[in-house]
Amino acid sequence: MTDHKQTFLYTAALFSPDIPLPLTFLRNFLQLDENIFASLLSDLQNEGLLVLMPAGTLLPVEQHTRLMREYPPDCNAIRALTRAVSDQLKTILSHHNKFAQLQAIQPLGPHLVTIIEAASACDRALVWPLQQLFGSYLMLIGKHEEACQQFENALTIASALSMVSESALHSLIAQCAQAHSAAGDLAQASSLYADLLARERSFHGAPTPTTLEKTAQTAFRQGEILRAIDLYQQAITAEQAQSGDANLVASRWNNLGRVYLCLLYTSDAADEED
């Protein structure tokens, strides 16, 4: 069996035989010319190892079982596969068009849990960046509670690894907080934003305007209007000091104005009740 065939079959054996593997991803992973890759697929099909499907490939159940016995987990292969998947997800999620993101990620999405499980058994340092990307994908398709779980898992692993930078942790905490906010768990979102504010003060000397504004938004949704006003004012001051971007400053003033309007309506309503 050629190296390409062995790598292809091992990769296929990592996944459920019920989910077609995306051909484009596999060809890119193997770094094969289109003609050579087509020849490889044809050989595997002729040997009865592979069934070709319109959306990808399908390894028959009996072949899947045999290959899982014959090819025990290979950490080098899993590392290479995890890197390839991570690179593809980063590329997909960098698209500005949401439809293009969804279309590009759809063939790979069903395999992400399996890849994460395989990576967990090999090297936990491989896992958290992939979980972070998976969380971003779940947010993209509106599965906020599942995204929370991926971000939480990633944060648990990343926090225990000394090689993970503080800025990477900050980004992960922010995404986790945003996911909890989108899922309606405002208490957890508020707790995460409070942690992030403290980390930014310690690391940068001051919190970022974005974190201050996100915390303000969460406080406002919790009905803590006065706290939201204070946080928005801090965000405006921080924006003026750090970037001085007139558009961002104006946007934050606009958001603060909406909170003041809400406070005014609330006061008026209370006066009427009295």
PDB file of C-alpha atoms in Angstrom:
ATOM      1  CA  MET A   1       0.000   0.000   0.000  1.00  0.00           C
ATOM      2  CA  THR A   2       1.406   3.400  -0.947  1.00  0.00           C
ATOM      3  CA  ASP A   3       1.984   6.078   1.677  1.00  0.00           C
ATOM      4  CA  HIS A   4      -0.881   8.123   0.216  1.00  0.00           C
ATOM      5  CA  LYS A   5      -3.300   5.215   0.436  1.00  0.00           C
ATOM      6  CA  GLN A   6      -2.252   4.413   3.975  1.00  0.00           C
ATOM      7  CA  THR A   7      -2.618   8.057   5.070  1.00  0.00           C
ATOM      8  CA  PHE A   8      -5.973   8.360   3.323  1.00  0.00           C
ATOM      9  CA  LEU A   9      -7.361   5.201   4.920  1.00  0.00           C
ATOM     10  CA  TYR A  10      -6.006   6.061   8.341  1.00  0.00           C
ATOM     11  CA  THR A  11      -7.607   9.497   8.117  1.00  0.00           C
ATOM     12  CA  ALA A  12     -10.884   7.925   6.991  1.00  0.00           C
ATOM     13  CA  ALA A  13     -10.738   5.463   9.872  1.00  0.00           C
ATOM     14  CA  LEU A  14     -10.624   8.301  12.393  1.00  0.00           C
ATOM     15  CA  PHE A  15     -14.163   9.274  11.469  1.00  0.00           C
ATOM     16  CA  SER A  16     -17.598   7.755  11.624  1.00  0.00           C
ATOM     17  CA  PRO A  17     -18.269   5.628   8.535  1.00  0.00           C
ATOM     18  CA  ASP A  18     -21.725   7.196   8.355  1.00  0.00           C
ATOM     19  CA  ILE A  19     -20.480  10.694   7.448  1.00  0.00           C
ATOM     20  CA  PRO A  20     -18.919  11.350   4.013  1.00  0.00           C
ATOM     21  CA  LEU A  21     -15.465  12.880   4.178  1.00  0.00           C
ATOM     22  CA  PRO A  22     -15.091  16.153   2.213  1.00  0.00           C
ATOM     23  CA  LEU A  23     -12.978  15.403  -0.858  1.00  0.00           C
ATOM     24  CA  THR A  24     -11.503  18.886  -1.173  1.00  0.00           C
ATOM     25  CA  PHE A  25     -10.243  18.792   2.394  1.00  0.00           C
ATOM     26  CA  LEU A  26      -8.739  15.319   1.939  1.00  0.00           C
ATOM     27  CA  ARG A  27      -6.945  16.283  -1.269  1.00  0.00           C
ATOM     28  CA  ASN A  28      -5.543  19.416   0.354  1.00  0.00           C
ATOM     29  CA  PHE A  29      -4.556  17.434   3.449  1.00  0.00           C
ATOM     30  CA  LEU A  30      -2.663  14.913   1.315  1.00  0.00           C
ATOM     31  CA  GLN A  31      -1.271  17.747  -0.868  1.00  0.00           C
ATOM     32  CA  LEU A  32      -1.998  15.766  -4.021  1.00  0.00           C
ATOM     33  CA  ASP A  33      -2.494  16.862  -7.607  1.00  0.00           C
ATOM     34  CA  GLU A  34      -6.116  16.476  -8.741  1.00  0.00           C
ATOM     35  CA  ASN A  35      -5.269  13.718 -11.251  1.00  0.00           C
ATOM     36  CA  ILE A  36      -3.207  11.742  -8.752  1.00  0.00           C
ATOM     37  CA  PHE A  37      -5.934  12.105  -6.141  1.00  0.00           C
ATOM     38  CA  ALA A  38      -8.582  10.923  -8.621  1.00  0.00           C
ATOM     39  CA  SER A  39      -6.415   7.904  -9.406  1.00  0.00           C
ATOM     40  CA  LEU A  40      -6.064   7.129  -5.695  1.00  0.00           C
ATOM     41  CA  LEU A  41      -9.841   7.264  -5.202  1.00  0.00           C
ATOM     42  CA  SER A  42     -10.359   5.032  -8.219  1.00  0.00           C
ATOM     43  CA  ASP A  43      -7.879   2.448  -6.891  1.00  0.00           C
ATOM     44  CA  LEU A  44      -9.504   2.409  -3.460  1.00  0.00           C
ATOM     45  CA  GLN A  45     -12.931   2.061  -5.030  1.00  0.00           C
ATOM     46  CA  ASN A  46     -11.778  -0.828  -7.242  1.00  0.00           C
ATOM     47  CA  GLU A  47     -10.293  -2.562  -4.212  1.00  0.00           C
ATOM     48  CA  GLY A  48     -13.650  -2.336  -2.439  1.00  0.00           C
ATOM     49  CA  LEU A  49     -12.279  -0.102   0.318  1.00  0.00           C
ATOM     50  CA  LEU A  50     -14.227   3.010  -0.589  1.00  0.00           C
ATOM     51  CA  VAL A  51     -17.651   4.104  -1.798  1.00  0.00           C
ATOM     52  CA  LEU A  52     -17.791   7.462  -3.587  1.00  0.00           C
ATOM     53  CA  MET A  53     -20.634   9.803  -2.702  1.00  0.00           C
ATOM     54  CA  PRO A  54     -21.743  13.102  -4.296  1.00  0.00           C
ATOM     55  CA  ALA A  55     -20.761  15.055  -1.157  1.00  0.00           C
ATOM     56  CA  GLY A  56     -17.497  13.213  -0.496  1.00  0.00           C
ATOM     57  CA  THR A  57     -16.394   9.680   0.308  1.00  0.00           C
ATOM     58  CA  LEU A  58     -17.810   6.943   2.479  1.00  0.00           C
ATOM     59  CA  LEU A  59     -15.800   4.164   4.072  1.00  0.00           C
ATOM     60  CA  PRO A  60     -17.903   0.981   4.378  1.00  0.00           C
ATOM     61  CA  VAL A  61     -18.627  -0.037   7.973  1.00  0.00           C
ATOM     62  CA  GLU A  62     -16.791  -3.344   7.723  1.00  0.00           C
ATOM     63  CA  GLN A  63     -13.691  -1.624   6.314  1.00  0.00           C
ATOM     64  CA  HIS A  64     -13.907   1.053   8.994  1.00  0.00           C
ATOM     65  CA  THR A  65     -13.931  -1.591  11.761  1.00  0.00           C
ATOM     66  CA  ARG A  66     -10.977  -3.469  10.243  1.00  0.00           C
ATOM     67  CA  LEU A  67      -8.931  -0.336   9.693  1.00  0.00           C
ATOM     68  CA  MET A  68      -9.496   0.874  13.259  1.00  0.00           C
ATOM     69  CA  ARG A  69      -7.995  -2.421  14.425  1.00  0.00           C
ATOM     70  CA  GLU A  70      -5.085  -2.336  11.980  1.00  0.00           C
ATOM     71  CA  TYR A  71      -4.198   1.334  12.400  1.00  0.00           C
ATOM     72  CA  PRO A  72      -4.005   2.271  16.097  1.00  0.00           C
ATOM     73  CA  PRO A  73      -3.931   6.009  16.881  1.00  0.00           C
ATOM     74  CA  ASP A  74      -0.859   7.704  15.420  1.00  0.00           C
ATOM     75  CA  CYS A  75      -0.160  11.011  17.167  1.00  0.00           C
ATOM     76  CA  ASN A  76       1.885  12.373  14.283  1.00  0.00           C
ATOM     77  CA  ALA A  77      -0.997  11.803  11.887  1.00  0.00           C
ATOM     78  CA  ILE A  78      -3.482  13.289  14.359  1.00  0.00           C
ATOM     79  CA  ARG A  79      -1.277  16.367  14.835  1.00  0.00           C
ATOM     80  CA  ALA A  80      -1.031  16.866  11.074  1.00  0.00           C
ATOM     81  CA  LEU A  81      -4.768  16.369  10.651  1.00  0.00           C
ATOM     82  CA  THR A  82      -5.605  18.763  13.486  1.00  0.00           C
ATOM     83  CA  ARG A  83      -3.335  21.445  12.044  1.00  0.00           C
ATOM     84  CA  ALA A  84      -4.897  20.998   8.610  1.00  0.00           C
ATOM     85  CA  VAL A  85      -8.427  21.262  10.014  1.00  0.00           C
ATOM     86  CA  SER A  86      -7.506  24.317  12.103  1.00  0.00           C
ATOM     87  CA  ASP A  87      -5.935  26.065   9.109  1.00  0.00           C
ATOM     88  CA  GLN A  88      -9.007  25.387   6.992  1.00  0.00           C
ATOM     89  CA  LEU A  89     -11.375  26.647   9.690  1.00  0.00           C
ATOM     90  CA  LYS A  90      -9.335  29.833  10.116  1.00  0.00           C
ATOM     91  CA  THR A  91      -9.494  30.441   6.368  1.00  0.00           C
ATOM     92  CA  ILE A  92     -13.237  29.789   6.254  1.00  0.00           C
ATOM     93  CA  LEU A  93     -14.032  31.983   9.239  1.00  0.00           C
ATOM     94  CA  SER A  94     -11.976  34.839   7.783  1.00  0.00           C
ATOM     95  CA  HIS A  95     -14.521  35.231   4.968  1.00  0.00           C
ATOM     96  CA  HIS A  96     -16.659  38.341   5.413  1.00  0.00           C
ATOM     97  CA  ASN A  97     -19.699  36.762   3.791  1.00  0.00           C
ATOM     98  CA  LYS A  98     -21.660  34.626   6.255  1.00  0.00           C
ATOM     99  CA  PHE A  99     -23.216  32.486   3.517  1.00  0.00           C
ATOM    100  CA  ALA A 100     -19.748  31.745   2.112  1.00  0.00           C
ATOM    101  CA  GLN A 101     -18.593  30.732   5.594  1.00  0.00           C
ATOM    102  CA  LEU A 102     -21.515  28.364   6.090  1.00  0.00           C
ATOM    103  CA  GLN A 103     -21.156  26.862   2.633  1.00  0.00           C
ATOM    104  CA  ALA A 104     -17.423  26.264   3.049  1.00  0.00           C
ATOM    105  CA  ILE A 105     -17.588  24.812   6.548  1.00  0.00           C
ATOM    106  CA  GLN A 106     -20.603  22.542   6.065  1.00  0.00           C
ATOM    107  CA  PRO A 107     -18.705  19.469   4.735  1.00  0.00           C
ATOM    108  CA  LEU A 108     -16.205  19.588   7.594  1.00  0.00           C
ATOM    109  CA  GLY A 109     -18.553  20.530  10.444  1.00  0.00           C
ATOM    110  CA  PRO A 110     -19.857  17.027  11.267  1.00  0.00           C
ATOM    111  CA  HIS A 111     -16.286  15.747  11.746  1.00  0.00           C
ATOM    112  CA  LEU A 112     -15.084  18.345  14.227  1.00  0.00           C
ATOM    113  CA  VAL A 113     -16.220  16.518  17.371  1.00  0.00           C
ATOM    114  CA  THR A 114     -14.445  13.347  16.228  1.00  0.00           C
ATOM    115  CA  ILE A 115     -11.256  15.230  15.395  1.00  0.00           C
ATOM    116  CA  ILE A 116     -11.297  16.932  18.813  1.00  0.00           C
ATOM    117  CA  GLU A 117     -11.762  13.575  20.536  1.00  0.00           C
ATOM    118  CA  ALA A 118      -8.852  12.094  18.590  1.00  0.00           C
ATOM    119  CA  ALA A 119      -6.636  15.078  19.394  1.00  0.00           C
ATOM    120  CA  SER A 120      -7.574  14.898  23.102  1.00  0.00           C
ATOM    121  CA  ALA A 121      -6.216  11.369  23.294  1.00  0.00           C
ATOM    122  CA  CYS A 122      -2.973  12.515  21.696  1.00  0.00           C
ATOM    123  CA  ASP A 123      -2.035  16.020  22.847  1.00  0.00           C
ATOM    124  CA  ARG A 124      -4.322  18.397  24.787  1.00  0.00           C
ATOM    125  CA  ALA A 125      -2.367  21.378  23.486  1.00  0.00           C
ATOM    126  CA  LEU A 126      -3.834  20.598  20.057  1.00  0.00           C
ATOM    127  CA  VAL A 127      -7.372  20.644  21.358  1.00  0.00           C
ATOM    128  CA  TRP A 128      -8.196  24.097  22.722  1.00  0.00           C
ATOM    129  CA  PRO A 129      -7.499  26.102  19.508  1.00  0.00           C
ATOM    130  CA  LEU A 130      -9.687  23.674  17.578  1.00  0.00           C
ATOM    131  CA  GLN A 131     -12.429  23.902  20.207  1.00  0.00           C
ATOM    132  CA  GLN A 132     -12.202  27.694  19.981  1.00  0.00           C
ATOM    133  CA  LEU A 133     -12.658  27.534  16.209  1.00  0.00           C
ATOM    134  CA  PHE A 134     -15.469  25.005  16.609  1.00  0.00           C
ATOM    135  CA  GLY A 135     -17.164  27.395  19.046  1.00  0.00           C
ATOM    136  CA  SER A 136     -16.909  30.169  16.446  1.00  0.00           C
ATOM    137  CA  TYR A 137     -18.536  27.871  13.886  1.00  0.00           C
ATOM    138  CA  LEU A 138     -21.358  26.986  16.301  1.00  0.00           C
ATOM    139  CA  MET A 139     -21.940  30.688  16.990  1.00  0.00           C
ATOM    140  CA  LEU A 140     -22.110  31.230  13.235  1.00  0.00           C
ATOM    141  CA  ILE A 141     -24.940  28.705  12.837  1.00  0.00           C
ATOM    142  CA  GLY A 142     -26.787  29.919  15.937  1.00  0.00           C
ATOM    143  CA  LYS A 143     -26.016  27.003  18.285  1.00  0.00           C
ATOM    144  CA  HIS A 144     -25.070  29.282  21.168  1.00  0.00           C
ATOM    145  CA  GLU A 145     -25.359  26.813  24.050  1.00  0.00           C
ATOM    146  CA  GLU A 146     -23.159  24.277  22.251  1.00  0.00           C
ATOM    147  CA  ALA A 147     -20.695  27.068  21.499  1.00  0.00           C
ATOM    148  CA  CYS A 148     -20.572  27.896  25.220  1.00  0.00           C
ATOM    149  CA  GLN A 149     -19.530  24.328  25.964  1.00  0.00           C
ATOM    150  CA  GLN A 150     -16.749  24.374  23.362  1.00  0.00           C
ATOM    151  CA  PHE A 151     -15.414  27.724  24.597  1.00  0.00           C
ATOM    152  CA  GLU A 152     -15.610  26.592  28.236  1.00  0.00           C
ATOM    153  CA  ASN A 153     -13.730  23.387  27.430  1.00  0.00           C
ATOM    154  CA  ALA A 154     -11.115  25.325  25.482  1.00  0.00           C
ATOM    155  CA  LEU A 155     -10.712  27.808  28.328  1.00  0.00           C
ATOM    156  CA  THR A 156     -10.226  25.039  30.899  1.00  0.00           C
ATOM    157  CA  ILE A 157      -7.449  23.465  28.843  1.00  0.00           C
ATOM    158  CA  ALA A 158      -5.774  26.719  27.758  1.00  0.00           C
ATOM    159  CA  SER A 159      -5.730  28.100  31.320  1.00  0.00           C
ATOM    160  CA  ALA A 160      -3.731  25.073  32.465  1.00  0.00           C
ATOM    161  CA  LEU A 161      -1.089  25.374  29.717  1.00  0.00           C
ATOM    162  CA  SER A 162       1.866  27.638  30.435  1.00  0.00           C
ATOM    163  CA  MET A 163       2.645  28.179  26.745  1.00  0.00           C
ATOM    164  CA  VAL A 164      -0.704  29.865  26.029  1.00  0.00           C
ATOM    165  CA  SER A 165      -0.252  33.642  25.858  1.00  0.00           C
ATOM    166  CA  GLU A 166      -2.259  36.050  27.985  1.00  0.00           C
ATOM    167  CA  SER A 167      -3.663  37.735  24.870  1.00  0.00           C
ATOM    168  CA  ALA A 168      -4.874  34.360  23.575  1.00  0.00           C
ATOM    169  CA  LEU A 169      -6.616  33.724  26.893  1.00  0.00           C
ATOM    170  CA  HIS A 170      -8.210  37.174  26.752  1.00  0.00           C
ATOM    171  CA  SER A 171      -9.596  36.450  23.296  1.00  0.00           C
ATOM    172  CA  LEU A 172     -10.963  33.095  24.431  1.00  0.00           C
ATOM    173  CA  ILE A 173     -12.619  34.560  27.546  1.00  0.00           C
ATOM    174  CA  ALA A 174     -14.230  37.287  25.427  1.00  0.00           C
ATOM    175  CA  GLN A 175     -15.645  34.721  22.994  1.00  0.00           C
ATOM    176  CA  CYS A 176     -16.887  32.561  25.857  1.00  0.00           C
ATOM    177  CA  ALA A 177     -18.616  35.564  27.452  1.00  0.00           C
ATOM    178  CA  GLN A 178     -20.197  36.540  24.135  1.00  0.00           C
ATOM    179  CA  ALA A 179     -21.509  32.997  23.659  1.00  0.00           C
ATOM    180  CA  HIS A 180     -23.069  32.948  27.138  1.00  0.00           C
ATOM    181  CA  SER A 181     -24.624  36.344  26.464  1.00  0.00           C
ATOM    182  CA  ALA A 182     -26.088  35.093  23.174  1.00  0.00           C
ATOM    183  CA  ALA A 183     -27.405  31.991  24.969  1.00  0.00           C
ATOM    184  CA  GLY A 184     -29.145  34.219  27.535  1.00  0.00           C
ATOM    185  CA  ASP A 185     -26.897  33.243  30.458  1.00  0.00           C
ATOM    186  CA  LEU A 186     -26.189  36.828  31.480  1.00  0.00           C
ATOM    187  CA  ALA A 187     -24.884  35.947  34.952  1.00  0.00           C
ATOM    188  CA  GLN A 188     -22.101  33.788  33.502  1.00  0.00           C
ATOM    189  CA  ALA A 189     -21.377  36.353  30.789  1.00  0.00           C
ATOM    190  CA  SER A 190     -21.094  39.076  33.441  1.00  0.00           C
ATOM    191  CA  SER A 191     -18.741  36.920  35.514  1.00  0.00           C
ATOM    192  CA  LEU A 192     -16.501  36.255  32.516  1.00  0.00           C
ATOM    193  CA  TYR A 193     -16.410  39.931  31.538  1.00  0.00           C
ATOM    194  CA  ALA A 194     -15.505  40.850  35.139  1.00  0.00           C
ATOM    195  CA  ASP A 195     -12.621  38.361  34.985  1.00  0.00           C
ATOM    196  CA  LEU A 196     -11.526  39.775  31.631  1.00  0.00           C
ATOM    197  CA  LEU A 197     -11.602  43.369  32.935  1.00  0.00           C
ATOM    198  CA  ALA A 198      -9.397  42.359  35.874  1.00  0.00           C
ATOM    199  CA  ARG A 199      -6.958  40.536  33.584  1.00  0.00           C
ATOM    200  CA  GLU A 200      -6.737  43.486  31.208  1.00  0.00           C
ATOM    201  CA  ARG A 201      -6.072  45.891  34.084  1.00  0.00           C
ATOM    202  CA  SER A 202      -3.287  43.609  35.295  1.00  0.00           C
ATOM    203  CA  PHE A 203      -1.815  42.892  31.860  1.00  0.00           C
ATOM    204  CA  HIS A 204      -2.340  46.190  29.986  1.00  0.00           C
ATOM    205  CA  GLY A 205      -2.695  48.582  32.903  1.00  0.00           C
ATOM    206  CA  ALA A 206      -6.252  49.409  31.814  1.00  0.00           C
ATOM    207  CA  PRO A 207      -9.256  47.560  30.349  1.00  0.00           C
ATOM    208  CA  THR A 208      -9.959  47.847  26.646  1.00  0.00           C
ATOM    209  CA  PRO A 209     -12.896  49.967  25.434  1.00  0.00           C
ATOM    210  CA  THR A 210     -14.453  46.920  23.766  1.00  0.00           C
ATOM    211  CA  THR A 211     -14.500  44.873  26.973  1.00  0.00           C
ATOM    212  CA  LEU A 212     -15.897  47.813  28.908  1.00  0.00           C
ATOM    213  CA  GLU A 213     -18.677  48.246  26.358  1.00  0.00           C
ATOM    214  CA  LYS A 214     -19.505  44.522  26.265  1.00  0.00           C
ATOM    215  CA  THR A 215     -19.675  44.515  30.057  1.00  0.00           C
ATOM    216  CA  ALA A 216     -21.915  47.584  29.915  1.00  0.00           C
ATOM    217  CA  GLN A 217     -24.235  45.875  27.428  1.00  0.00           C
ATOM    218  CA  THR A 218     -24.510  42.838  29.705  1.00  0.00           C
ATOM    219  CA  ALA A 219     -25.205  45.025  32.758  1.00  0.00           C
ATOM    220  CA  PHE A 220     -27.902  46.876  30.815  1.00  0.00           C
ATOM    221  CA  ARG A 221     -29.576  43.604  29.800  1.00  0.00           C
ATOM    222  CA  GLN A 222     -29.510  42.580  33.472  1.00  0.00           C
ATOM    223  CA  GLY A 223     -31.355  45.777  34.374  1.00  0.00           C
ATOM    224  CA  GLU A 224     -28.323  47.343  36.071  1.00  0.00           C
ATOM    225  CA  ILE A 225     -28.806  50.681  34.314  1.00  0.00           C
ATOM    226  CA  LEU A 226     -26.622  52.864  36.542  1.00  0.00           C
ATOM    227  CA  ARG A 227     -23.757  50.383  36.336  1.00  0.00           C
ATOM    228  CA  ALA A 228     -24.170  50.253  32.569  1.00  0.00           C
ATOM    229  CA  ILE A 229     -23.952  54.057  32.386  1.00  0.00           C
ATOM    230  CA  ASP A 230     -20.742  54.041  34.428  1.00  0.00           C
ATOM    231  CA  LEU A 231     -19.185  51.339  32.230  1.00  0.00           C
ATOM    232  CA  TYR A 232     -20.166  53.112  28.997  1.00  0.00           C
ATOM    233  CA  GLN A 233     -18.595  56.323  30.324  1.00  0.00           C
ATOM    234  CA  GLN A 234     -15.425  54.393  31.120  1.00  0.00           C
ATOM    235  CA  ALA A 235     -15.480  52.901  27.602  1.00  0.00           C
ATOM    236  CA  ILE A 236     -15.741  56.372  26.041  1.00  0.00           C
ATOM    237  CA  THR A 237     -12.864  57.694  28.155  1.00  0.00           C
ATOM    238  CA  ALA A 238     -10.741  54.639  27.315  1.00  0.00           C
ATOM    239  CA  GLU A 239     -11.507  54.964  23.590  1.00  0.00           C
ATOM    240  CA  GLN A 240     -10.538  58.629  23.582  1.00  0.00           C
ATOM    241  CA  ALA A 241      -7.295  57.831  25.396  1.00  0.00           C
ATOM    242  CA  GLN A 242      -6.303  54.702  23.455  1.00  0.00           C
ATOM    243  CA  SER A 243      -7.362  55.210  19.842  1.00  0.00           C
ATOM    244  CA  GLY A 244      -9.131  58.530  19.571  1.00  0.00           C
ATOM    245  CA  ASP A 245     -11.201  57.077  16.705  1.00  0.00           C
ATOM    246  CA  ALA A 246     -14.028  59.583  16.280  1.00  0.00           C
ATOM    247  CA  ASN A 247     -16.430  57.008  14.820  1.00  0.00           C
ATOM    248  CA  LEU A 248     -15.925  54.577  17.695  1.00  0.00           C
ATOM    249  CA  VAL A 249     -16.248  57.347  20.271  1.00  0.00           C
ATOM    250  CA  ALA A 250     -19.473  58.559  18.603  1.00  0.00           C
ATOM    251  CA  SER A 251     -20.839  55.006  18.530  1.00  0.00           C
ATOM    252  CA  ARG A 252     -20.201  54.570  22.237  1.00  0.00           C
ATOM    253  CA  TRP A 253     -21.817  57.951  23.003  1.00  0.00           C
ATOM    254  CA  ASN A 254     -24.834  56.799  20.982  1.00  0.00           C
ATOM    255  CA  ASN A 255     -25.090  53.587  22.989  1.00  0.00           C
ATOM    256  CA  LEU A 256     -24.769  55.544  26.233  1.00  0.00           C
ATOM    257  CA  GLY A 257     -27.559  57.853  25.048  1.00  0.00           C
ATOM    258  CA  ARG A 258     -29.876  54.868  24.601  1.00  0.00           C
ATOM    259  CA  VAL A 259     -29.222  53.791  28.176  1.00  0.00           C
ATOM    260  CA  TYR A 260     -30.004  57.304  29.430  1.00  0.00           C
ATOM    261  CA  LEU A 261     -33.265  57.224  27.447  1.00  0.00           C
ATOM    262  CA  CYS A 262     -34.174  53.950  29.100  1.00  0.00           C
ATOM    263  CA  LEU A 263     -33.373  55.460  32.496  1.00  0.00           C
ATOM    264  CA  LEU A 264     -35.580  58.448  31.644  1.00  0.00           C
ATOM    265  CA  TYR A 265     -38.502  56.228  30.586  1.00  0.00           C
ATOM    266  CA  THR A 266     -38.074  54.109  33.731  1.00  0.00           C
ATOM    267  CA  SER A 267     -38.093  57.248  35.927  1.00  0.00           C
ATOM    268  CA  ASP A 268     -41.161  58.613  34.141  1.00  0.00           C
ATOM    269  CA  ALA A 269     -42.979  55.304  34.577  1.00  0.00           C
ATOM    270  CA  ALA A 270     -42.123  55.256  38.276  1.00  0.00           C
ATOM    271  CA  ASP A 271     -43.389  58.840  38.682  1.00  0.00           C
ATOM    272  CA  GLU A 272     -46.677  57.951  37.003  1.00  0.00           C
ATOM    273  CA  GLU A 273     -47.170  54.988  39.348  1.00  0.00           C
ATOM    274  CA  ASP A 274     -46.604  57.274  42.335  1.00  0.00           C
TER     275      ASP A 274
END
